[in-house]
Every structure is written in structure tokens, then in C-alpha cells.
Short mmCIF file of C-alpha atoms in Angstrom, two decimals:
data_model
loop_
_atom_site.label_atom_id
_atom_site.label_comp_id
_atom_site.label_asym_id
_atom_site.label_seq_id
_atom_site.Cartn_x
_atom_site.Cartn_y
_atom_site.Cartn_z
CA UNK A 1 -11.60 -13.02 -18.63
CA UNK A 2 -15.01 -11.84 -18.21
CA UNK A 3 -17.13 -10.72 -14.92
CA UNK A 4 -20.64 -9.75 -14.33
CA UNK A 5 -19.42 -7.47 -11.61
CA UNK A 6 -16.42 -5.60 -10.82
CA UNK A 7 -13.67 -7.26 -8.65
CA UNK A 8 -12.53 -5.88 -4.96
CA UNK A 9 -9.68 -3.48 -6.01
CA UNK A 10 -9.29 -2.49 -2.35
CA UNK A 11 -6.61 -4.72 -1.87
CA UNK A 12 -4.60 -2.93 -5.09
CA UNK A 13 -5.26 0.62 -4.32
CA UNK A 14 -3.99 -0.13 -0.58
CA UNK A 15 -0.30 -1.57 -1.20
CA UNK A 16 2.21 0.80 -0.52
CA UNK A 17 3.40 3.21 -3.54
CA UNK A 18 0.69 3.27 -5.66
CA UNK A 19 -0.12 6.67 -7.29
CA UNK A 20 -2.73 6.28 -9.57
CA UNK A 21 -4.54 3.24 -10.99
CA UNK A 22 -7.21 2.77 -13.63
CA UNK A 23 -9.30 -0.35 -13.66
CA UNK A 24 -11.62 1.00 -16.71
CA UNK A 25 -14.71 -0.76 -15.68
CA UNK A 26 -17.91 0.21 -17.32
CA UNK A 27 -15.12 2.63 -19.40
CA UNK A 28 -17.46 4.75 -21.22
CA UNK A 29 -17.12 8.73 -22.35
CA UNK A 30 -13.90 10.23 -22.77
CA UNK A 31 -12.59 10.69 -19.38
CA UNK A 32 -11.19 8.27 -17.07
CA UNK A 33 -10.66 9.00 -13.35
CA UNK A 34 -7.62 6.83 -11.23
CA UNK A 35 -8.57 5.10 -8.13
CA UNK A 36 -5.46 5.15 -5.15
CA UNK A 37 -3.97 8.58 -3.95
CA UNK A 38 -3.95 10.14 -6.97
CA UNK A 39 -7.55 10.24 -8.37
CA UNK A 40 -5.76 12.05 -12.47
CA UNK A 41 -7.91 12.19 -15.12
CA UNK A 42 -7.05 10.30 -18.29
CA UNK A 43 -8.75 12.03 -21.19
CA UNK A 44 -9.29 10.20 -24.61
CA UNK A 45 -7.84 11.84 -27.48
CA UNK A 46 -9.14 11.52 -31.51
CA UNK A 47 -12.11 10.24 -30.09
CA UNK A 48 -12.97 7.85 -27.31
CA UNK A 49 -12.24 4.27 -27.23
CA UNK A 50 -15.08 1.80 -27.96
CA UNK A 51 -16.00 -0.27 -24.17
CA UNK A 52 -15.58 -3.80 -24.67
CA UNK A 53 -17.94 -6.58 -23.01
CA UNK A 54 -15.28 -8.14 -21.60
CA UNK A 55 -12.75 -6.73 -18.78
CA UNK A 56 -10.64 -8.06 -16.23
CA UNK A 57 -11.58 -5.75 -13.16
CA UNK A 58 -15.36 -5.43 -14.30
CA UNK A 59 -17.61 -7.06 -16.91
CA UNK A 60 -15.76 -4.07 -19.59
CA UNK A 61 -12.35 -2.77 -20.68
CA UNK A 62 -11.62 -0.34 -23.29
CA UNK A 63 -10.82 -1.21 -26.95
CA UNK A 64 -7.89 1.64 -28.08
CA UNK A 65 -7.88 1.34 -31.99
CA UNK A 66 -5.23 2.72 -34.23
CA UNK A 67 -4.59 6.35 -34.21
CA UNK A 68 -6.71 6.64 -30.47
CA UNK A 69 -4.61 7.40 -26.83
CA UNK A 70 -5.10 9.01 -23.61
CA UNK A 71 -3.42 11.78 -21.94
CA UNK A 72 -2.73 13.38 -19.24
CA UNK A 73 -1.02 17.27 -18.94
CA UNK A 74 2.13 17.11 -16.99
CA UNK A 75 1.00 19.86 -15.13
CA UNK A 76 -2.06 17.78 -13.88
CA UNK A 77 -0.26 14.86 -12.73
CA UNK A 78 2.70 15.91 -10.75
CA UNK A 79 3.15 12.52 -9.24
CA UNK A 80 3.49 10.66 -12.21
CA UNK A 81 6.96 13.16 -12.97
CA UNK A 82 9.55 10.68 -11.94
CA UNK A 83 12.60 11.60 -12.21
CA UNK A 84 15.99 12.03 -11.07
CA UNK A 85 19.19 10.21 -9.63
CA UNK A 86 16.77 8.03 -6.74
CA UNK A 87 13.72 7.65 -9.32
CA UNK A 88 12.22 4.38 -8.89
CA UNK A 89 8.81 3.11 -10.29
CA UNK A 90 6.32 0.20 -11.51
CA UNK A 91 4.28 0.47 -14.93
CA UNK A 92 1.64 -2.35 -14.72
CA UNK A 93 -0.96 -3.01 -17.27
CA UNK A 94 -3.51 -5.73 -18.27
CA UNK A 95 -3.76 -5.65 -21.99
CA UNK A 96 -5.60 -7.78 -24.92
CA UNK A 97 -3.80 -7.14 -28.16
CA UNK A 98 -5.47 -7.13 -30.84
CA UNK A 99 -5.19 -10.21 -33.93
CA UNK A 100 -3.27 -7.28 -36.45
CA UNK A 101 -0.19 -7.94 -38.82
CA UNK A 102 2.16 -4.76 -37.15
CA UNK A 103 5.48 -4.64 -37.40
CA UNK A 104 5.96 -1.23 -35.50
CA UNK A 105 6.30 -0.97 -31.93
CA UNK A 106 3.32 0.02 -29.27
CA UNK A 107 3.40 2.30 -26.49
CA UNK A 108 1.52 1.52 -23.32
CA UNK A 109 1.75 4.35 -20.62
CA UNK A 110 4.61 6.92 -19.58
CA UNK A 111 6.25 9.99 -19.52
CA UNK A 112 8.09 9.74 -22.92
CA UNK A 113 7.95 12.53 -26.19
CA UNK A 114 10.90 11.76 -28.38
CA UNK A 115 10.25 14.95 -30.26
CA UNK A 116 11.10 16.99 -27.54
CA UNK A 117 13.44 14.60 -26.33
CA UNK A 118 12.01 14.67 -23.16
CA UNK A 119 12.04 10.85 -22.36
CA UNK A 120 11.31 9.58 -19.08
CA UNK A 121 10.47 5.79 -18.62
CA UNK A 122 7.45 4.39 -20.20
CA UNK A 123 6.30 0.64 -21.72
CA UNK A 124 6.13 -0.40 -25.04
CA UNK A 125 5.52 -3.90 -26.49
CA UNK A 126 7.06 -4.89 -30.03
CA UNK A 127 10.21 -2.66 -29.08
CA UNK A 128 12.18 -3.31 -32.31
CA UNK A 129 15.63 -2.37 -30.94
CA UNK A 130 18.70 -5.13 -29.60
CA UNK A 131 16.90 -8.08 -31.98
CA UNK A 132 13.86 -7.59 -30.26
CA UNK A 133 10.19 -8.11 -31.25
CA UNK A 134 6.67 -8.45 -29.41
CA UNK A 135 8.37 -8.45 -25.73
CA UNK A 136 7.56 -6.39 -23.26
CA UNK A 137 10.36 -3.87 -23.09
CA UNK A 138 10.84 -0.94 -20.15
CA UNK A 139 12.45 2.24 -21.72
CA UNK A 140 14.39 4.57 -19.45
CA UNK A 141 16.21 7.39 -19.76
CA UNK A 142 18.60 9.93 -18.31
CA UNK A 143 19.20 11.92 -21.05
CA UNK A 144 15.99 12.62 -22.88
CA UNK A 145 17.16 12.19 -26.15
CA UNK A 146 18.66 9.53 -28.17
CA UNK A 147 21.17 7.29 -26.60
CA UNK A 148 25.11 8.80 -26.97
CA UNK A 149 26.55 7.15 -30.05
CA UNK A 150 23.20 5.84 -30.90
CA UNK A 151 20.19 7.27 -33.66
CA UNK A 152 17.31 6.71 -30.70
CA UNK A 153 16.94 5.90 -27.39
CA UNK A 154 18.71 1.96 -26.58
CA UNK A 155 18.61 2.16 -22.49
CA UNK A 156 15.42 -0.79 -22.51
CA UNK A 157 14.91 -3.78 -20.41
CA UNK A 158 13.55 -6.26 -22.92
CA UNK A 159 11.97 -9.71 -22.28
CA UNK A 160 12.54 -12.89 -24.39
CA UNK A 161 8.74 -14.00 -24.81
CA UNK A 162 6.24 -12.84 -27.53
CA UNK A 163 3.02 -10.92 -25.90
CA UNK A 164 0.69 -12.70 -28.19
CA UNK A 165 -2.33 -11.63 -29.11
CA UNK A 166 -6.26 -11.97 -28.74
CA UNK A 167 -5.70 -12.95 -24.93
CA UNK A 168 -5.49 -11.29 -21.97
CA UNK A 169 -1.62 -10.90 -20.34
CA UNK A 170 -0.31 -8.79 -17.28
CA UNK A 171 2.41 -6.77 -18.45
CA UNK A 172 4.99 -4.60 -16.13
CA UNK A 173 8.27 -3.11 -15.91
CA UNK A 174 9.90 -1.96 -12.61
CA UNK A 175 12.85 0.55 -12.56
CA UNK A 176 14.59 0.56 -8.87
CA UNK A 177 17.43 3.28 -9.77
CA UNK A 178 20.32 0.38 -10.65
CA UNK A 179 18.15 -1.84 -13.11
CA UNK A 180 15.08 -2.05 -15.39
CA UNK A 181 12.79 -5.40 -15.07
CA UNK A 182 10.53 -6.44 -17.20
CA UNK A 183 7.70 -8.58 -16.72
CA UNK A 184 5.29 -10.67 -18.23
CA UNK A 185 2.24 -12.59 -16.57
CA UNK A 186 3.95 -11.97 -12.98
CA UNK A 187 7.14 -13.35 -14.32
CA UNK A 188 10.58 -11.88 -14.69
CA UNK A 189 11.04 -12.49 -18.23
CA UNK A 190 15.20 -12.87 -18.46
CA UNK A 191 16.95 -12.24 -21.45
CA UNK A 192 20.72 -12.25 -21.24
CA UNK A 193 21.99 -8.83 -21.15
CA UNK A 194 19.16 -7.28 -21.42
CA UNK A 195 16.38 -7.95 -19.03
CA UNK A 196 17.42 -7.48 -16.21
CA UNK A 197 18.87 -4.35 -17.79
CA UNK A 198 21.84 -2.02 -15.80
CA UNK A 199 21.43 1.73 -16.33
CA UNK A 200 22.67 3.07 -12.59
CA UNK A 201 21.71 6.43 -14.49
CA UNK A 202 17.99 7.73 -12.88
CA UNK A 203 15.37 8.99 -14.74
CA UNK A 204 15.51 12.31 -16.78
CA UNK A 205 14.07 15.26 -15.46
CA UNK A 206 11.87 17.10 -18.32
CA UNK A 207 11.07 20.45 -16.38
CA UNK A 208 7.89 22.38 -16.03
CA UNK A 209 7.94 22.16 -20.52
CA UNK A 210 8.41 18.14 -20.29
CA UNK A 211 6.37 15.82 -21.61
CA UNK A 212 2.94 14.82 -20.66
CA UNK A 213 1.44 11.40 -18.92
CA UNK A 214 0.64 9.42 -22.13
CA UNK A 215 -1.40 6.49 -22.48
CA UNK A 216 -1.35 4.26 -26.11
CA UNK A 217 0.48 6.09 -28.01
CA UNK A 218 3.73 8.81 -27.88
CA UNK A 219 5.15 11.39 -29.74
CA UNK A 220 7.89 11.14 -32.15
CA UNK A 221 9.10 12.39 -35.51
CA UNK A 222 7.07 15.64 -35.03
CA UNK A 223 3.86 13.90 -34.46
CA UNK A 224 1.95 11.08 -32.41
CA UNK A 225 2.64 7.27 -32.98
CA UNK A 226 3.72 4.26 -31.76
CA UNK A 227 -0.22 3.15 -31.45
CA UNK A 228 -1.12 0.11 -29.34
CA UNK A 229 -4.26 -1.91 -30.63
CA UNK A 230 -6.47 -3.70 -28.44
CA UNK A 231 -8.22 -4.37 -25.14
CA UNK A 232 -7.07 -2.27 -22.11
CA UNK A 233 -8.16 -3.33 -18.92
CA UNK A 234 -6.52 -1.99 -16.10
CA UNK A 235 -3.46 0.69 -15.76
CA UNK A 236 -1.26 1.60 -12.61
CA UNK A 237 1.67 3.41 -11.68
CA UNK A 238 3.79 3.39 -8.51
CA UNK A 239 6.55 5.46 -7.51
CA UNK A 240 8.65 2.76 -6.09
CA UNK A 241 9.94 -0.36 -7.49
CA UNK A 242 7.53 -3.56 -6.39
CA UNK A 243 9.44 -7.08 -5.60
CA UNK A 244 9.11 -9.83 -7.91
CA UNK A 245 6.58 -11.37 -5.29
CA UNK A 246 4.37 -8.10 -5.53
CA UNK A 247 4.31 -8.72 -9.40
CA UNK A 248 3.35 -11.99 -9.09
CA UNK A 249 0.75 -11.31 -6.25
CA UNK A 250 -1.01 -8.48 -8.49
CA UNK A 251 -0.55 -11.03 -11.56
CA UNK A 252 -2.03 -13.74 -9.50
CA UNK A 253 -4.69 -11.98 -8.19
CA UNK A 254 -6.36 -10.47 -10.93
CA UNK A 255 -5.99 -12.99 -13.91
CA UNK A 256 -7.23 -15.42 -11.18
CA UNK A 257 -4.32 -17.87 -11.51
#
């Protein structure tokens, strides 16, 4: 999708539980500021992303190449620290992958450092956990580190459809306190057993040392990874759990379907 001019966002930054939400148009420099209650600063890291000529929201996105994220220092975005028993939140993004052989997993946006083990919930595509690969997949956790019994972290909501590549998709995942949902193009995208996903658990709650608002990439195994590679368009984050209609009306919306 491509625009001349950016698209009325009022409509986005007005429904109800919104915190923060990034439309990147005419992204250039190495700061990006959020539109919606919560105007946090996203600030490129190993240099800033190349701006794309072609967006969803405006007429420009950002291209995030390997080894390239943003961040944001927990201490700087209170809002975004979900956590707890009650936690409930929506990670939407609209993202154009890039045509690359990967076979490792991408990280999108979230509170989520498995060195520390101070998970939180965050989005990933290409999650290759439960016979899973290139779905949209909705991590959560409770505990911060690895699951019990388990080598990492297993408590995912994970969709049965490929993302695929060189095309723009809306991608979210809603956790309401009971279940994880994962979504792709406005759809629920159900996988027996594991999207929806049960984990009555909440959300982990990393302290004032947890770990920071990351965008693109996390950090694990001592340093960061997990890189996603392509076109970013548009970012948001609510603090409440939106209804499959609210998915599809953001979907629907912006991709202009």
C-alpha cells in the first residue's frame, strides 16, 4: 500500500485503551515519537532504519534490517509495564517482511529479555516452538524465565497461517488475563490447542530492574537477537484486550479492505 499523504489516525488514537501508537510516517532520524496518551519515544539502536517510499499510514514506513531495533527504557514508558494477575493488552503491528531465507524467529514489540529472564508478553513471527513456523505467535509469561519443565519459554498463542513475505499484513495478539489470541489480517487465526491459547496465569512483573520496551529485536543468550527484517509501518499497544470486531475494524480500516 502506498499514499501520497498520511491517513486520518484520529479515529485509532481515540478508541478506548490505547497507550501509545506509532504510525512511522515520513520515519526519518533516529527517534520516533507515539501518537495517543502516551506520546514515548522509540529510539533506533545500531543505527537508524532506512525510510521506505512506501507506508501504510503515510506515503513511508521504516525498513529495520538485520542487526537494527528500537527501544525504549522501562523507566520511560511506565505504561507499557503490564503486568500482573488482571494484565490484559493488544500488540498490533503492520509489517512487510522482507523476501530472506531465515529460519530463526523475529521479534516485533514487547516487554521481553530472556537473559534476565524478565519476560513479559511480546510478538514474534517464525516462533519455532509446538511445530510452529512463520505464524504469528503471542508470548506470555508469568514467570519470567523458561517455562517449568521446559529449556525456554512455551506459554505462546500461535496461529496456523504463514506471514508471507514482500506484502503488507496486519499482525496482533491480544492477552485478556484467561487466554492469548493471535491474529492475522483482522482474523483470529485458530490452531487447535494453541491459538486460542489458556494461560489463566497474568503477566510477570519485572520490577524497577525489568526489561525495557523493545521494538525488532530482544535479548537472549547474553546478547540481542531474534531480528525482524523488513517494512514497519505502524506499531500500537493497548492496555486492554480489543474484541475480535476491534481487530477486524483496525485491520479493515487501514489496509483499506
Amino acid at each position: 500500500m502506498s499514499k501520497s499523504t498520511s491517513l486520518n489516525t484520529d479515529w485509532l488514537v481515540g478508541m478506548e485503551g490505547l497507550v501509545s501508537f506509532w504510525d512511522f510516517h515520513r520515519a526519518n532520524g533516529e527517534e520516533f515519537v507515539a501518537k495517543g496518551p502516551c506520546p514515548y519515544r522509540l529510539k533506533a539502536m545500531n543505527g537508524a532504519p532506512e525510510r521506505a517510499e512506501k507506508g501504510v499510514f503515510g506515503d513511508s514506513s521504516l525498513h529495520i534490517r538485520d542487526g537494527q531495533w528500537l527501544s525504549i527504557p522501562r523507566q520511560d514508558c511506565p505504561e507499557l509495564n503490564i503486568y500482573g494477575p488482571q494484565a490484559q493488552l493488544t500488540v498490533t503491528a503492520w509489517v512487510n517482511r522482507d523476501r530472506i531465507d531465515s529460519t530463526g524467529c523475529e521479534f516485533i514489540a514487547g516487554i521481553w529479555n530472556e537473559t534476565a529472564r524478565k519476560r513479559q508478553y511480546g510478538m514474534f513471527l517464525n516462533l519455532r516452538i509446538w511445530d510452529s513456523a512463520e505464524q504469528v505467535c503471542g508470548h506470555v509469561s508469568a514467570v519470567g524465565g523458561p517455562t517449568p519443565g521446559y529449556q525456554y519459554c512455551m506459554t505462546s498463542s500461535i496461529g496456523a497461517t504463514p506471514v508471507t513475505k514482500g506484502k503488507w499484513h496486519f499482525v496482533a495478539f491480544t492477552y485478556d488475563g484467561n487466554e492469548a489470541r493471535s491474529y492475522l489480517d483482522g482474523v483470529l487465526d485458530r490452531r487447535e490447542q494453541y491459538n486460542p491459547y489458556h494461560y489463566p496465569d497474568g503477566l510477570f512483573d519485572g520490577g524497577e530492574d525489568g526489561a525495557d520496551f523493545t521494538v525488532g529485536a530482544v535479548d537472549r543468550s547474553g546478547e540481542i537477537g531474534n531480528f525482524y527484517n523488513g517494512l514497519l509501518g505502524g506499531l500500537a499497544v493497548f492496555n486492554r484486550a480489543l474484541a475480535e470486531d476491534e481487530i477486524m475494524l483496525l485491520h479493515q480500516s487501514s489496509m483499506g479492505k
